[in-house]
Structures are given as C-alpha cells and as structure tokens.
Coordinates of C-alpha atoms in Angstrom, one line a residue:
M1 CA 135.6 -26.9 50.8
K2 CA 137.4 -24.3 48.7
L3 CA 134.4 -22.1 47.8
A4 CA 134.4 -19.4 45.2
I5 CA 131.8 -16.6 45.1
V6 CA 131.2 -14.5 42.0
T7 CA 129.9 -11.2 43.1
A8 CA 130.3 -7.4 43.5
Y9 CA 131.9 -6.6 46.8
P10 CA 132.5 -3.5 48.9
P11 CA 133.7 -0.9 48.3
S12 CA 132.0 -1.6 45.0
K13 CA 128.8 0.4 44.3
V14 CA 127.4 -2.4 42.0
T15 CA 124.2 -3.9 43.3
L16 CA 124.2 -6.7 45.8
N17 CA 127.7 -5.9 47.1
E18 CA 126.3 -5.4 50.7
Y19 CA 124.7 -8.8 50.6
A20 CA 127.9 -10.4 49.5
Y21 CA 129.8 -8.8 52.4
H22 CA 127.5 -10.6 54.9
L23 CA 127.6 -13.8 53.0
V24 CA 131.3 -13.8 53.1
K25 CA 131.3 -12.8 56.8
S26 CA 129.2 -15.9 57.6
F27 CA 130.8 -18.4 55.2
R28 CA 134.3 -17.7 56.5
Q29 CA 133.3 -18.8 60.0
S30 CA 132.1 -22.2 58.9
E31 CA 134.3 -25.1 59.7
K32 CA 133.3 -26.7 56.4
V33 CA 135.0 -23.9 54.4
T34 CA 138.8 -24.0 54.1
E35 CA 139.2 -21.1 51.8
L36 CA 136.9 -18.4 50.2
I37 CA 137.8 -17.1 46.8
L38 CA 136.1 -13.8 45.9
L39 CA 135.8 -13.4 42.1
T40 CA 134.8 -9.7 42.3
D41 CA 134.5 -6.5 40.3
K42 CA 137.5 -4.2 40.1
T43 CA 137.5 -1.2 42.4
S44 CA 140.1 1.5 43.0
E45 CA 140.1 0.9 46.8
E46 CA 141.0 -2.4 48.5
K47 CA 138.2 -4.9 49.2
D48 CA 136.7 -4.8 52.7
I49 CA 137.8 -8.2 54.2
N50 CA 139.1 -7.0 57.6
F51 CA 136.9 -9.2 59.8
T52 CA 137.5 -9.4 63.5
E53 CA 136.1 -12.9 63.9
N54 CA 138.2 -16.0 63.4
G55 CA 137.7 -17.5 60.0
C56 CA 139.2 -19.2 56.9
K57 CA 141.6 -17.7 54.4
I58 CA 140.1 -15.2 51.9
T59 CA 141.6 -14.8 48.4
V60 CA 140.4 -11.9 46.3
K61 CA 140.5 -12.0 42.5
E62 CA 139.3 -8.8 40.9
C63 CA 138.4 -10.2 37.5
W64 CA 135.5 -8.4 36.1
K65 CA 134.2 -4.8 35.6
F66 CA 130.7 -3.4 35.2
N67 CA 129.8 -3.1 31.5
S68 CA 133.0 -4.8 30.3
Y69 CA 132.8 -7.2 27.3
S70 CA 135.7 -9.2 28.7
N71 CA 134.0 -10.2 32.0
T72 CA 133.4 -13.8 31.0
R73 CA 137.0 -14.4 30.0
G74 CA 138.3 -12.7 33.1
V75 CA 136.1 -14.8 35.5
V76 CA 137.0 -18.1 33.7
K77 CA 140.7 -17.2 33.8
A78 CA 140.4 -16.6 37.6
I79 CA 138.5 -19.9 38.1
N80 CA 141.3 -21.8 36.2
Q81 CA 143.9 -20.2 38.4
T82 CA 142.2 -20.8 41.7
K83 CA 140.5 -24.2 41.1
P84 CA 137.6 -23.9 43.5
D85 CA 135.7 -27.0 44.7
A86 CA 132.3 -25.2 44.2
I87 CA 131.0 -21.8 43.0
L88 CA 128.2 -19.6 44.2
F89 CA 126.9 -16.8 42.0
N90 CA 125.3 -13.8 43.8
L91 CA 123.2 -12.5 40.8
Q92 CA 120.5 -10.4 39.4
F93 CA 120.0 -9.8 35.7
M94 CA 122.0 -6.6 35.4
K95 CA 124.8 -7.8 37.6
F96 CA 127.6 -7.5 35.0
G97 CA 126.3 -4.5 33.2
D98 CA 123.3 -2.6 32.0
K99 CA 124.3 -3.2 28.4
K100 CA 122.2 -6.1 27.0
V101 CA 125.1 -8.0 25.4
V102 CA 127.4 -7.5 28.5
A103 CA 124.7 -8.6 30.8
A104 CA 124.0 -11.7 28.7
L105 CA 127.6 -12.7 28.4
G106 CA 128.1 -12.5 32.2
L107 CA 125.0 -14.7 32.7
T108 CA 126.6 -17.5 30.6
L109 CA 129.1 -18.1 33.4
P110 CA 127.0 -20.6 35.5
L111 CA 126.6 -22.8 32.5
I112 CA 130.3 -22.6 31.7
C113 CA 131.2 -23.6 35.3
K114 CA 128.8 -26.5 35.2
M115 CA 130.3 -27.7 31.9
K116 CA 133.7 -27.5 33.6
G117 CA 132.3 -30.0 36.2
I118 CA 132.4 -27.5 39.1
P119 CA 129.3 -27.7 41.4
T120 CA 127.5 -24.5 40.7
I121 CA 124.7 -22.7 42.6
V122 CA 123.1 -19.4 41.4
L123 CA 121.5 -17.2 44.0
L124 CA 119.0 -15.2 41.8
H125 CA 117.6 -12.2 43.7
N126 CA 114.9 -11.3 41.2
I127 CA 113.2 -12.9 38.3
L128 CA 112.1 -10.9 35.2
E129 CA 108.6 -12.5 35.4
Q130 CA 107.9 -10.6 38.6
V131 CA 109.5 -7.2 37.6
D132 CA 107.4 -4.2 36.4
L133 CA 109.8 -3.1 33.6
D134 CA 108.3 0.4 33.5
S135 CA 108.4 1.3 37.2
A136 CA 111.7 -0.5 37.8
G137 CA 113.3 1.9 35.4
F138 CA 114.0 -0.5 32.5
T139 CA 111.6 0.8 29.8
S140 CA 108.0 2.1 29.4
N141 CA 107.9 1.2 25.6
K142 CA 105.6 -1.8 25.0
L143 CA 107.7 -3.2 22.1
A144 CA 110.9 -2.8 24.1
Q145 CA 109.2 -4.6 27.1
K146 CA 108.4 -7.5 24.8
I147 CA 112.0 -7.6 23.7
Y148 CA 113.2 -7.4 27.3
N149 CA 110.9 -10.3 28.2
F150 CA 112.1 -12.4 25.4
I151 CA 115.7 -11.7 26.3
G152 CA 114.9 -12.3 30.0
T153 CA 113.3 -15.7 29.2
T154 CA 116.4 -16.7 27.2
L155 CA 118.8 -15.6 30.0
T156 CA 116.7 -17.4 32.6
K157 CA 117.0 -20.6 30.6
L158 CA 120.8 -20.1 30.6
I159 CA 120.9 -19.5 34.4
L160 CA 118.7 -22.6 35.0
K161 CA 121.5 -24.7 33.5
A162 CA 123.3 -24.4 36.9
D163 CA 123.2 -27.3 39.2
L164 CA 120.8 -25.4 41.5
V165 CA 119.1 -22.0 41.3
A166 CA 118.2 -20.5 44.7
V167 CA 115.5 -17.8 45.0
T168 CA 114.4 -16.0 48.1
M169 CA 110.6 -16.4 47.7
D170 CA 108.3 -19.4 47.4
K171 CA 106.3 -17.8 44.6
Y172 CA 109.5 -17.4 42.5
V173 CA 110.0 -21.2 42.7
T174 CA 106.4 -21.8 41.5
T175 CA 106.8 -19.3 38.6
L176 CA 110.1 -20.8 37.4
V177 CA 109.0 -24.4 37.7
D178 CA 105.7 -23.8 36.0
K179 CA 107.1 -21.8 33.1
Y180 CA 110.4 -23.6 32.5
K181 CA 109.5 -27.1 33.6
V182 CA 112.6 -27.5 35.7
D183 CA 113.3 -29.3 39.0
N184 CA 116.5 -27.5 40.1
V185 CA 115.0 -24.4 41.8
K186 CA 114.8 -24.1 45.6
M187 CA 113.7 -21.3 48.0
I188 CA 116.4 -20.3 50.3
P189 CA 115.5 -17.3 52.5
H190 CA 117.3 -14.0 52.1
G191 CA 118.5 -14.1 55.7
T192 CA 119.2 -11.3 58.2
F193 CA 122.6 -9.6 58.1
E194 CA 123.3 -8.6 61.7
I195 CA 121.2 -9.6 64.7
P196 CA 122.0 -7.5 67.8
D197 CA 120.9 -9.0 71.2
N198 CA 117.5 -7.6 72.2
P199 CA 117.8 -4.1 70.5
S200 CA 116.5 -1.3 72.6
Q201 CA 113.2 0.4 71.7
K202 CA 114.3 3.6 73.4
L203 CA 115.0 6.4 70.9
P204 CA 117.5 9.2 71.3
D205 CA 116.2 12.6 72.4
G206 CA 115.1 15.1 69.8
P207 CA 112.9 14.6 66.7
L208 CA 111.5 11.2 65.7
K209 CA 113.4 10.1 62.7
I210 CA 111.4 8.8 59.7
M211 CA 114.0 7.0 57.6
T212 CA 114.2 5.3 54.2
F213 CA 117.3 3.5 52.9
G214 CA 118.2 2.3 49.4
K215 CA 119.0 3.3 45.8
F216 CA 116.4 5.8 44.6
G217 CA 114.9 7.1 41.4
T218 CA 113.2 4.2 39.7
Y219 CA 110.6 2.3 41.7
K220 CA 111.9 3.8 45.0
K221 CA 110.7 7.4 45.2
V222 CA 111.3 9.9 48.0
E223 CA 108.8 12.6 47.0
S224 CA 105.7 10.9 48.4
M225 CA 107.5 10.2 51.7
I226 CA 108.6 13.8 52.2
E227 CA 105.1 15.1 51.4
A228 CA 103.5 12.5 53.7
V229 CA 105.7 13.4 56.6
E230 CA 104.8 17.1 56.1
L231 CA 101.1 16.1 56.3
V232 CA 101.7 14.2 59.6
R233 CA 103.6 17.2 61.0
K234 CA 100.7 19.5 60.1
D235 CA 98.1 17.1 61.5
T236 CA 99.9 16.1 64.8
G237 CA 102.4 18.9 65.6
L238 CA 105.0 16.2 66.2
D239 CA 108.7 17.0 65.9
L240 CA 109.7 14.7 62.9
E241 CA 112.9 14.5 60.9
I242 CA 113.0 13.0 57.4
V243 CA 116.1 10.9 56.7
I244 CA 116.8 9.8 53.1
A245 CA 119.7 7.3 53.3
G246 CA 121.5 6.1 50.2
T247 CA 122.2 7.0 46.7
D248 CA 120.8 7.3 43.2
N249 CA 119.9 4.2 41.3
P250 CA 122.5 3.9 38.5
N251 CA 119.7 4.3 35.9
V252 CA 118.6 7.7 37.3
P253 CA 121.8 9.8 38.1
G254 CA 121.0 13.1 39.7
Y255 CA 117.6 12.0 41.1
L256 CA 118.4 12.8 44.8
A257 CA 120.2 16.1 44.0
N258 CA 117.0 17.2 42.2
A259 CA 114.8 16.0 45.1
K260 CA 117.1 17.9 47.5
E261 CA 116.7 21.1 45.5
T262 CA 112.9 20.6 45.0
Y263 CA 112.3 20.2 48.8
K264 CA 115.0 22.6 50.1
H265 CA 112.2 24.5 51.9
V266 CA 111.2 21.5 54.0
P267 CA 112.7 21.6 57.5
Q268 CA 114.6 18.7 59.1
L269 CA 115.2 16.9 55.8
T270 CA 118.5 15.0 55.8
F271 CA 120.1 13.3 52.8
T272 CA 123.0 11.1 54.1
G273 CA 124.5 10.0 50.8
Y274 CA 126.2 6.6 50.6
V275 CA 126.1 4.8 53.9
E276 CA 129.3 3.0 55.0
E277 CA 129.0 -0.4 56.6
N278 CA 129.9 1.0 60.1
E279 CA 127.2 3.7 59.8
V280 CA 124.3 1.2 59.2
E281 CA 123.6 0.3 62.8
P282 CA 123.2 3.9 64.1
L283 CA 121.2 4.8 61.1
F284 CA 118.6 2.1 62.0
T285 CA 118.8 2.3 65.8
E286 CA 118.2 6.0 65.9
S287 CA 115.1 5.8 63.6
A288 CA 111.5 5.5 64.9
V289 CA 110.1 4.2 61.6
V290 CA 111.6 2.7 58.4
V291 CA 109.5 3.6 55.3
F292 CA 109.5 1.8 52.0
P293 CA 108.3 4.4 49.4
Y294 CA 108.2 1.9 46.6
T295 CA 105.9 1.9 43.5
S296 CA 106.8 -1.7 42.7
T297 CA 109.2 -4.4 43.9
T298 CA 111.9 -6.5 42.3
G299 CA 112.3 -9.2 44.9
S300 CA 112.9 -9.9 48.6
S301 CA 113.9 -6.7 50.5
G302 CA 117.3 -6.7 52.2
V303 CA 116.3 -3.4 53.9
L304 CA 113.2 -5.1 55.5
H305 CA 115.5 -7.8 57.0
Q306 CA 117.8 -5.1 58.3
A307 CA 114.9 -3.2 59.8
G308 CA 113.8 -6.3 61.5
S309 CA 117.2 -7.1 62.9
Y310 CA 117.3 -3.7 64.6
G311 CA 113.7 -4.1 65.9
K312 CA 112.1 -1.4 63.8
A313 CA 108.5 -0.6 62.9
V314 CA 108.1 -0.4 59.2
V315 CA 105.7 1.2 56.7
M316 CA 105.3 -0.6 53.4
P317 CA 103.3 -0.4 50.2
N318 CA 100.5 -2.9 49.6
L319 CA 102.4 -4.7 46.9
G320 CA 102.6 -8.4 46.0
D321 CA 106.2 -9.3 46.9
L322 CA 106.4 -7.4 50.2
T323 CA 103.0 -8.6 51.3
T324 CA 103.9 -12.2 50.4
L325 CA 107.3 -11.8 52.3
I326 CA 105.5 -10.6 55.4
E327 CA 103.1 -13.5 55.3
D328 CA 105.9 -16.0 54.7
E329 CA 108.5 -14.8 57.2
G330 CA 106.3 -13.2 60.0
Y331 CA 107.1 -9.5 59.6
R332 CA 104.5 -6.9 60.4
G333 CA 104.0 -3.3 59.4
E334 CA 101.6 -0.6 58.4
F335 CA 100.5 -0.8 54.8
F336 CA 99.7 2.1 52.4
E337 CA 98.5 2.3 48.8
P338 CA 101.5 2.9 46.4
E339 CA 101.7 6.5 45.1
S340 CA 99.1 7.8 47.6
V341 CA 100.5 10.5 49.8
P342 CA 97.4 10.6 52.1
S343 CA 97.6 6.8 52.5
L344 CA 101.3 6.9 53.3
A345 CA 100.7 9.8 55.8
K346 CA 98.0 7.8 57.6
A347 CA 100.3 4.7 57.9
I348 CA 103.2 6.8 59.3
K349 CA 100.9 8.6 61.7
A350 CA 99.5 5.3 63.1
I351 CA 103.0 4.5 64.3
V352 CA 104.5 7.8 65.4
T353 CA 101.4 8.7 67.5
N354 CA 101.3 5.3 69.3
E355 CA 104.5 4.3 71.0
A356 CA 103.1 1.0 72.3
Y357 CA 102.2 0.0 68.7
R358 CA 105.6 1.1 67.4
I359 CA 107.3 -1.1 70.0
E360 CA 105.0 -4.0 69.3
L361 CA 105.8 -3.9 65.6
G362 CA 109.5 -3.6 66.2
E363 CA 109.6 -6.5 68.6
T364 CA 107.5 -8.7 66.1
N365 CA 109.9 -7.8 63.3
Y366 CA 113.0 -8.6 65.4
K367 CA 111.5 -12.0 66.2
A368 CA 111.0 -12.6 62.4
A369 CA 114.5 -11.5 61.6
T370 CA 116.1 -13.9 64.2
A371 CA 114.5 -16.9 62.5
Y372 CA 116.9 -16.6 59.5
P373 CA 120.3 -15.4 60.6
M374 CA 123.0 -15.5 57.8
E375 CA 124.7 -18.4 59.6
R376 CA 121.7 -20.6 59.0
I377 CA 121.4 -19.4 55.3
T378 CA 125.1 -20.2 54.5
D379 CA 124.7 -23.6 56.2
I380 CA 121.9 -24.4 53.8
Y381 CA 124.1 -23.4 50.8
L382 CA 126.9 -25.7 52.1
E383 CA 124.4 -28.6 52.5
E384 CA 123.2 -28.1 48.9
F385 CA 126.8 -28.0 47.6
N386 CA 127.5 -31.3 49.4
K387 CA 124.4 -32.9 47.8
I388 CA 125.6 -31.7 44.3
I389 CA 129.1 -33.0 45.0
N390 CA 127.8 -36.4 46.1
Q391 CA 125.5 -36.6 43.0
K392 CA 128.5 -35.9 40.7
K393 CA 130.5 -38.7 42.4

C-alpha cells in the first residue's frame, strides 16, 4: 500500500507533530506499506525522517502552511502528483490554522479525497462537543461560544464525510453517533510511542524531580504546580526540583516567560523550553512524578501514554476525559481537584513520601502502556484501510 499521511511533522511546532513522528516510525516498518507519502506543513529545517530501523521509502511533500488560505489547493496538488492508494489525516480542529476560514478550508480535504475515490481515514484527536472553549483558550464570550459550536458542528459534519473517522476514546464515539446519526466512527486507542524494556524505578542522585510536559497557558497552567510543590517542600523538608518542560500554547505567547519572572524567587525551578525528540527519554526517566496541572481536557493525553511507557507515577486532575481514559486503559495515579493548590500538594506528597507507592503506580502505568504499542495501532489502521478498499471494489 502506498499510504499518504496529512499532518504536521517535526521540526514543525504545529500541534500533533510528535504524534505523527511515531505514526510514521511504526507505519514504515510494516510489510503492508510500500511507500509513505508525508503531506506536511512547510518548515525551514529538513523533516526528521532519519530512522535507524529498516523500513519503506518515505516521500516528503511540504504542501501546506499554518494559516495559509492556499492549503487545500496545495494538498490536493500534492495528492494528484503522488497518487496514494489511501490517505490518513492526523487532525484536530485548528490543525491548518487558528483563523476560522483557514481552519474550515483545511477540514474540507477529507471530503475532497473521498470524492476523488481515495480511501480516507481521519484520526480526530478531539471533538468540539467535549472541549471547554473558555478554559481551552478559544473564547469566554457566550455569544462567540455559540458561534464556535455552530461552526464546530458544521465542520464535524464535513469531517464525518470521510470513509472512517477514528477517535481515541469510547465516549467520543457515543457522542458523535448520537448527535450526527452516523455509523462510520470507530475508537482506535491513542497508542504508546516508545516502550522501553522494563524501565528502572531507580532515580538519579539529587533532588526528586516533579515534572510537567506540554504546551502551556490555556488549560495547562504551571502556577498551581509550582505553588503546590512549595507547600510539599515546606511540609516535608524534601529536596524537590520543579521541571516545566515544553513551550507556550500558540494562543498564549509569553506565558512561560511571565511565569518564570513571577516565580524567579522559587529555588530549583527549571524551564527546559522546547524538548527535542532525543531529550524526551531522559526527561521522563529522571523524573519521580509527572504532573498534569490541567483545568480542563481536550482529548486523550499523549503525555500520559509517554509517562506510562517510562513507568512513571502520575498526578492528574479529577476531570472527565482523563478519569475515563484511566478507567478504559488501566492507568493509575493520584487525583486532585482542578485549580486547588492544597489538593494538588496533597496528591504530590502522597507519592514523593512513599517510594513503594511511587514504584507501584509506575509499574501499573507501564503495564497499561504496553497494551497499546504504536505497532498495534498502525496495524489497526491498515486493517481498516483494507476493509474500505474491499468495500469500494
């Protein structure tokens, strides 16, 4: 199969580029794939396709750019040139831009591909029905929220014109089927990127690292975590380091710089900035706890799957999507009430003061992560593509 993937891709900073990297890494090793065609966003640096494992040919076509009105034309032109047998879209609603018209134009692509007779699957990482528009950084204006929801419903109807729409949580399937009366939605798990063999629970000498990882400023806030760790330090006397790994959410530029200035008096507070792919493993393995200082969620958490793959204990907000994910996939962690610093401090303290409990959580999460390696996930996509191809015949 000659498979095309429409996605952002490293070194892109556009959302879901890291997920695409691991999809590609797995797809290229499948005997069922003869060539991968990456229909990606344009970047000044070359795309990261230097894999060491044996795999199929990769063709890169940089044919779209974030917030460009010509994205649809560029992607269709690249499809006409490369003639793939099937196309996978790695999407969320603001994939092609945060301008409404640009975003909408980009999301017409799955329908266009289906009309061209190309087997088309959309991997939709979030659905607007499950997003808190205020805390996720879209808008707090009630009228604007109604407009967003109307636009979101319209765009979802467009996306559902694909042969298959894959979502990463069962409740997303239920929501879409009930609201849109469709039968082409399937839950395919998020998958775990890298699964080291039996990760060690031994931590490096020095302070225990309390780490969070992501794009911050909207529903991911670092203030509560910093203040919670200070409370734990005061209460226990433990040597703790706070590690903020990642960058600003594009909707909130300057957020981390402001946080760094606000908390410059706090000792052992590290801001790593953008984390390169080869820096991810040591970031996780050196951490005692991975914290999710979220005020809401917008879908399945890639960071949770990463934490599980490295056998890490996690601290999570008591929020719908994350709670559901834990129940569905077998992860465990300490929960806290969102936006409550004392509650977050209590959850962190429960882990850092009890090494046996920290290890137990880490081993449970590793077991959960190993159930859905990316190889298994990409095999499911290839099976679904074959079903669509046979139906079209």
